[in-house]
Amino acid sequence: MASITPLSQSQPLLEKTQFTVLNKPQNQFCSIPFSRFTQSSNLFLKKSRMVVVSATTATEKSNKRYPGEAKGFVEEMRFVAMKLHTKDQAKEGEKEPVDQPLAKWEPTVEGYLKFLVDSKLVYDTLERIVEKAPFPEYAEFRNTGLERSEVLAKDLEWFRQQGHAIPEPSTPGLTYARYLEELSEKDPQAFICHFYNTYFAHSAGGRMIGRKVAEKVLDKKELEFYKWDGDLSQLLQNVRDKLNKVAENWTREEKNHCLEETEKSFKFSGAILRLIFS
């Protein structure tokens, strides 16, 4: 039988056992100053607010409606173009007049011929570009019925038969044609802006100018330049539809870039127009 050791014999073990009281451990987390924690929190909240504001601004931009946008991109182009007219040219005009009013113009046949020759060079260039179509969307604007190159050739031939010398293209026309060629190869949105403004301006204000000049120097003869085969309003609407269709594939930035080119279009065409009374 196993024996049980008396308690008196186990006592020395208890006496030799030593207990060490551990010091209370330092709380390392609390060693970080509270102010730093508060600063970090504030920074996080500030950044969060910045993200929310940035997202809100982006949403507002995406929801921004541009003048005329609801009716299609052509209406946006028309709106911008009208703003570049003077008050006596259009009720929406905002530009200060630079030249004398049309009613006070004193055109000459020689100046008008310069205008027609340079205009033909521009239309030749535009029609050649859409025919070769370095960008596929240009092909949409072939054979629209608005083309002016052939009818201008007929008008210049009529002047020749009347005994007038037909001049060579001058600096305004040559400069514009060169610019259109360069633009068409690298910047389709800007090129489309010039295409729109050239053809649509001629169908509106251009016709009025043609009548005024004809009254003063051509015994009211109406040139072929101001005639179209078919209903002009329908021809214009067909081109509007094509322009709107092409612009549907553009980003908002590309559309804005097109609109920004309008002022250059006016500058080039204005230089050619002033040849009439040069």
Coordinates of C-alpha atoms in Angstrom, one line a residue:
M1 CA 0.0 0.0 0.0
A2 CA 1.4 3.4 -0.9
S3 CA 2.1 5.7 2.0
I4 CA 0.9 9.2 2.3
T5 CA 3.7 11.7 3.2
P6 CA 2.8 13.7 6.4
L7 CA 2.1 17.3 5.9
S8 CA 4.9 18.3 8.2
Q9 CA 7.4 16.8 5.7
S10 CA 6.1 18.9 2.8
Q11 CA 6.4 22.3 4.7
P12 CA 10.0 23.1 3.6
L13 CA 8.9 23.1 0.0
L14 CA 6.4 25.8 0.7
E15 CA 8.9 27.8 2.7
K16 CA 11.5 27.8 -0.2
T17 CA 8.9 28.9 -2.8
Q18 CA 9.2 32.7 -3.5
F19 CA 6.6 34.8 -5.1
T20 CA 7.6 37.7 -7.3
V21 CA 5.1 40.6 -7.6
L22 CA 5.1 41.8 -11.2
N23 CA 5.0 45.5 -11.9
K24 CA 1.9 46.7 -13.7
P25 CA 2.7 46.8 -17.4
Q26 CA 2.8 50.1 -19.1
N27 CA 0.0 50.7 -21.6
Q28 CA 2.0 51.3 -24.8
F29 CA -1.1 52.4 -26.8
C30 CA -1.7 55.3 -24.4
S31 CA 1.7 56.6 -25.0
I32 CA 0.5 58.2 -28.4
P33 CA -0.6 61.7 -27.6
F34 CA -4.3 62.2 -27.9
S35 CA -3.9 65.4 -29.9
R36 CA -2.2 63.4 -32.7
F37 CA -5.1 61.0 -32.8
T38 CA -7.5 63.9 -33.1
Q39 CA -5.5 65.5 -35.9
S40 CA -5.5 62.2 -37.8
S41 CA -9.2 61.9 -37.4
N42 CA -9.8 65.4 -38.6
L43 CA -7.6 64.8 -41.6
F44 CA -9.5 61.7 -42.5
L45 CA -12.8 63.5 -42.2
K46 CA -11.5 66.4 -44.3
K47 CA -10.4 64.1 -47.0
S48 CA -13.7 62.3 -46.9
R49 CA -15.5 65.6 -47.4
M50 CA -13.2 66.4 -50.3
V51 CA -14.1 63.1 -52.0
V52 CA -17.8 63.8 -51.5
V53 CA -17.5 67.4 -52.9
S54 CA -15.4 66.2 -55.8
A55 CA -18.0 63.5 -56.6
T56 CA -20.8 66.0 -56.4
T57 CA -19.0 68.5 -58.7
A58 CA -18.4 65.7 -61.3
T59 CA -22.1 64.8 -61.1
E60 CA -23.1 68.4 -61.5
K61 CA -20.9 68.8 -64.6
S62 CA -22.3 65.6 -66.1
N63 CA -25.8 66.9 -65.6
K64 CA -25.0 70.4 -66.9
R65 CA -27.1 71.3 -70.0
Y66 CA -25.5 73.3 -72.7
P67 CA -27.5 75.9 -74.6
G68 CA -29.4 74.1 -77.4
E69 CA -28.3 70.7 -76.3
A70 CA -31.8 69.4 -75.9
K71 CA -32.4 69.9 -79.6
G72 CA -29.2 68.2 -80.8
F73 CA -25.6 69.3 -81.3
V74 CA -26.3 71.4 -84.4
E75 CA -28.4 73.7 -82.2
E76 CA -25.4 74.0 -79.9
M77 CA -23.3 75.1 -82.9
R78 CA -26.0 77.5 -84.1
F79 CA -26.2 79.1 -80.6
V80 CA -22.5 79.7 -80.4
A81 CA -22.4 81.0 -84.0
M82 CA -25.2 83.5 -83.3
K83 CA -23.3 84.9 -80.3
L84 CA -20.5 85.8 -82.6
H85 CA -22.7 88.0 -84.8
T86 CA -23.3 91.7 -84.1
K87 CA -26.7 93.0 -82.9
D88 CA -27.5 94.4 -86.4
Q89 CA -26.7 90.9 -87.9
A90 CA -28.7 88.8 -85.4
K91 CA -30.8 89.4 -82.4
E92 CA -28.7 87.0 -80.3
G93 CA -25.5 88.7 -81.5
E94 CA -23.1 89.9 -78.8
K95 CA -20.0 91.1 -80.8
E96 CA -19.2 94.8 -81.3
P97 CA -19.3 95.7 -85.0
V98 CA -15.8 96.0 -86.7
D99 CA -16.8 96.8 -90.2
Q100 CA -19.4 99.3 -91.5
P101 CA -23.0 98.1 -91.8
L102 CA -23.8 96.1 -94.9
A103 CA -26.2 98.8 -96.2
K104 CA -23.2 101.2 -96.4
W105 CA -20.9 98.8 -98.3
E106 CA -19.6 100.0 -101.6
P107 CA -18.7 96.8 -103.4
T108 CA -16.9 96.6 -106.8
V109 CA -17.1 93.9 -109.5
E110 CA -13.4 93.4 -109.1
G111 CA -13.7 92.9 -105.3
Y112 CA -16.7 90.6 -105.8
L113 CA -14.7 88.5 -108.2
K114 CA -11.9 88.1 -105.6
F115 CA -14.5 87.0 -103.1
L116 CA -16.0 84.5 -105.5
V117 CA -12.6 83.0 -106.5
D118 CA -11.5 82.6 -102.9
S119 CA -14.9 81.2 -101.9
K120 CA -14.6 78.6 -104.7
L121 CA -11.2 77.5 -103.5
V122 CA -12.6 76.9 -100.0
Y123 CA -15.6 74.9 -101.3
D124 CA -13.3 73.0 -103.6
T125 CA -11.2 72.1 -100.6
L126 CA -14.2 71.1 -98.4
E127 CA -15.7 68.9 -101.1
R128 CA -12.4 67.2 -101.9
I129 CA -11.9 66.4 -98.2
V130 CA -15.3 64.8 -97.7
E131 CA -14.8 62.9 -100.9
K132 CA -11.5 61.3 -99.8
A133 CA -12.7 61.1 -96.1
P134 CA -9.5 60.8 -94.0
F135 CA -12.0 60.2 -91.2
P136 CA -15.0 57.9 -92.0
E137 CA -17.6 60.3 -90.6
Y138 CA -16.7 62.8 -93.4
A139 CA -18.3 60.5 -95.9
E140 CA -21.7 61.3 -94.4
F141 CA -21.4 64.7 -96.1
R142 CA -21.0 63.7 -99.7
N143 CA -23.6 64.8 -102.2
T144 CA -25.7 66.7 -99.7
G145 CA -27.1 69.1 -102.3
L146 CA -25.3 72.0 -100.6
E147 CA -22.2 71.8 -102.6
R148 CA -21.1 75.1 -104.2
S149 CA -18.0 74.4 -106.2
E150 CA -19.7 73.6 -109.6
V151 CA -22.1 76.5 -109.5
L152 CA -19.3 78.9 -108.6
A153 CA -17.4 77.6 -111.7
K154 CA -20.5 78.5 -113.8
D155 CA -20.7 82.0 -112.3
L156 CA -17.0 82.7 -112.9
E157 CA -17.4 81.5 -116.5
W158 CA -20.3 84.0 -116.9
F159 CA -18.1 86.9 -115.7
R160 CA -15.4 85.8 -118.1
Q161 CA -17.9 85.9 -121.0
Q162 CA -18.8 89.4 -119.9
G163 CA -15.2 90.5 -120.5
H164 CA -14.0 90.4 -116.9
A165 CA -10.6 89.0 -115.9
I166 CA -10.8 86.3 -113.4
P167 CA -8.1 86.7 -110.7
E168 CA -6.0 84.0 -109.0
P169 CA -6.9 83.0 -105.4
S170 CA -5.7 85.5 -102.9
T171 CA -4.1 85.2 -99.4
P172 CA -7.4 84.9 -97.4
G173 CA -8.6 82.0 -99.5
L174 CA -5.3 80.3 -99.8
T175 CA -4.7 80.5 -96.0
Y176 CA -8.1 79.1 -95.2
A177 CA -7.9 76.2 -97.7
R178 CA -4.5 75.3 -96.3
Y179 CA -5.8 75.4 -92.7
L180 CA -8.8 73.2 -93.7
E181 CA -6.5 70.6 -95.3
E182 CA -4.3 70.4 -92.2
L183 CA -7.2 70.3 -89.8
S184 CA -9.0 67.6 -91.7
E185 CA -6.2 65.1 -91.2
K186 CA -5.8 65.4 -87.5
D187 CA -8.9 67.1 -85.9
P188 CA -12.3 65.9 -87.1
Q189 CA -14.3 67.8 -84.6
A190 CA -12.7 71.1 -85.5
F191 CA -13.1 70.3 -89.2
I192 CA -16.8 69.6 -88.8
C193 CA -17.2 73.0 -87.2
H194 CA -15.8 74.7 -90.3
F195 CA -17.9 72.5 -92.6
Y196 CA -21.1 73.5 -90.7
N197 CA -20.4 77.2 -90.5
T198 CA -19.3 77.5 -94.1
Y199 CA -22.3 75.9 -95.7
F200 CA -25.0 77.1 -93.3
A201 CA -23.8 80.7 -93.1
H202 CA -23.9 80.9 -96.9
S203 CA -27.5 79.6 -97.0
A204 CA -28.6 82.4 -94.6
G205 CA -26.5 85.6 -94.3
G206 CA -24.6 84.8 -97.5
R207 CA -27.8 84.9 -99.6
M208 CA -28.7 88.3 -98.1
I209 CA -25.2 89.6 -99.0
G210 CA -25.4 88.2 -102.5
R211 CA -28.7 90.1 -103.1
K212 CA -27.3 93.4 -101.8
V213 CA -24.1 93.1 -103.9
A214 CA -26.2 92.1 -107.0
E215 CA -28.4 95.2 -106.6
K216 CA -25.3 97.5 -106.6
V217 CA -22.9 96.0 -109.2
L218 CA -24.7 93.3 -111.2
D219 CA -28.0 95.0 -112.1
K220 CA -29.8 92.5 -109.7
K221 CA -28.6 89.4 -111.5
E222 CA -28.9 86.3 -109.3
L223 CA -25.8 84.1 -109.5
E224 CA -25.9 80.3 -109.5
F225 CA -24.0 80.6 -106.2
Y226 CA -27.3 81.5 -104.5
K227 CA -29.4 78.7 -106.1
W228 CA -29.9 75.2 -105.0
D229 CA -31.5 72.2 -106.6
G230 CA -34.5 71.1 -104.6
D231 CA -36.0 72.6 -101.4
L232 CA -33.1 74.3 -99.5
S233 CA -34.8 74.0 -96.1
Q234 CA -35.0 70.2 -96.6
L235 CA -31.4 69.9 -97.8
L236 CA -30.3 71.8 -94.7
Q237 CA -32.4 69.6 -92.4
N238 CA -30.9 66.5 -94.0
V239 CA -27.4 67.8 -93.2
R240 CA -28.5 68.7 -89.6
D241 CA -29.6 65.2 -89.1
K242 CA -26.3 63.8 -90.3
L243 CA -24.3 66.3 -88.1
N244 CA -26.3 65.3 -85.1
K245 CA -25.8 61.6 -85.8
V246 CA -22.0 62.0 -86.1
A247 CA -21.9 64.1 -82.9
E248 CA -23.7 61.4 -80.9
N249 CA -20.4 59.4 -80.9
W250 CA -18.4 62.4 -79.4
T251 CA -17.6 62.9 -75.8
R252 CA -18.6 66.2 -74.1
E253 CA -15.0 67.3 -74.4
E254 CA -14.9 66.7 -78.1
K255 CA -18.2 68.6 -78.6
N256 CA -16.8 71.5 -76.6
H257 CA -13.7 71.4 -78.8
C258 CA -15.8 71.7 -81.9
L259 CA -17.7 74.6 -80.5
E260 CA -14.5 76.4 -79.5
E261 CA -13.4 76.3 -83.2
T262 CA -16.3 78.5 -84.2
E263 CA -14.5 81.8 -83.7
K264 CA -11.7 80.7 -86.0
S265 CA -14.2 79.8 -88.6
F266 CA -15.7 83.3 -88.4
K267 CA -12.2 84.9 -88.6
F268 CA -11.3 83.0 -91.9
S269 CA -14.6 83.5 -93.6
G270 CA -14.7 87.2 -92.5
A271 CA -11.4 87.8 -94.2
I272 CA -12.7 86.4 -97.5
L273 CA -16.0 88.4 -97.2
R274 CA -14.1 91.6 -96.8
L275 CA -12.6 91.1 -100.3
I276 CA -16.0 92.3 -101.7
F277 CA -15.2 95.9 -101.0
S278 CA -11.4 95.7 -101.2

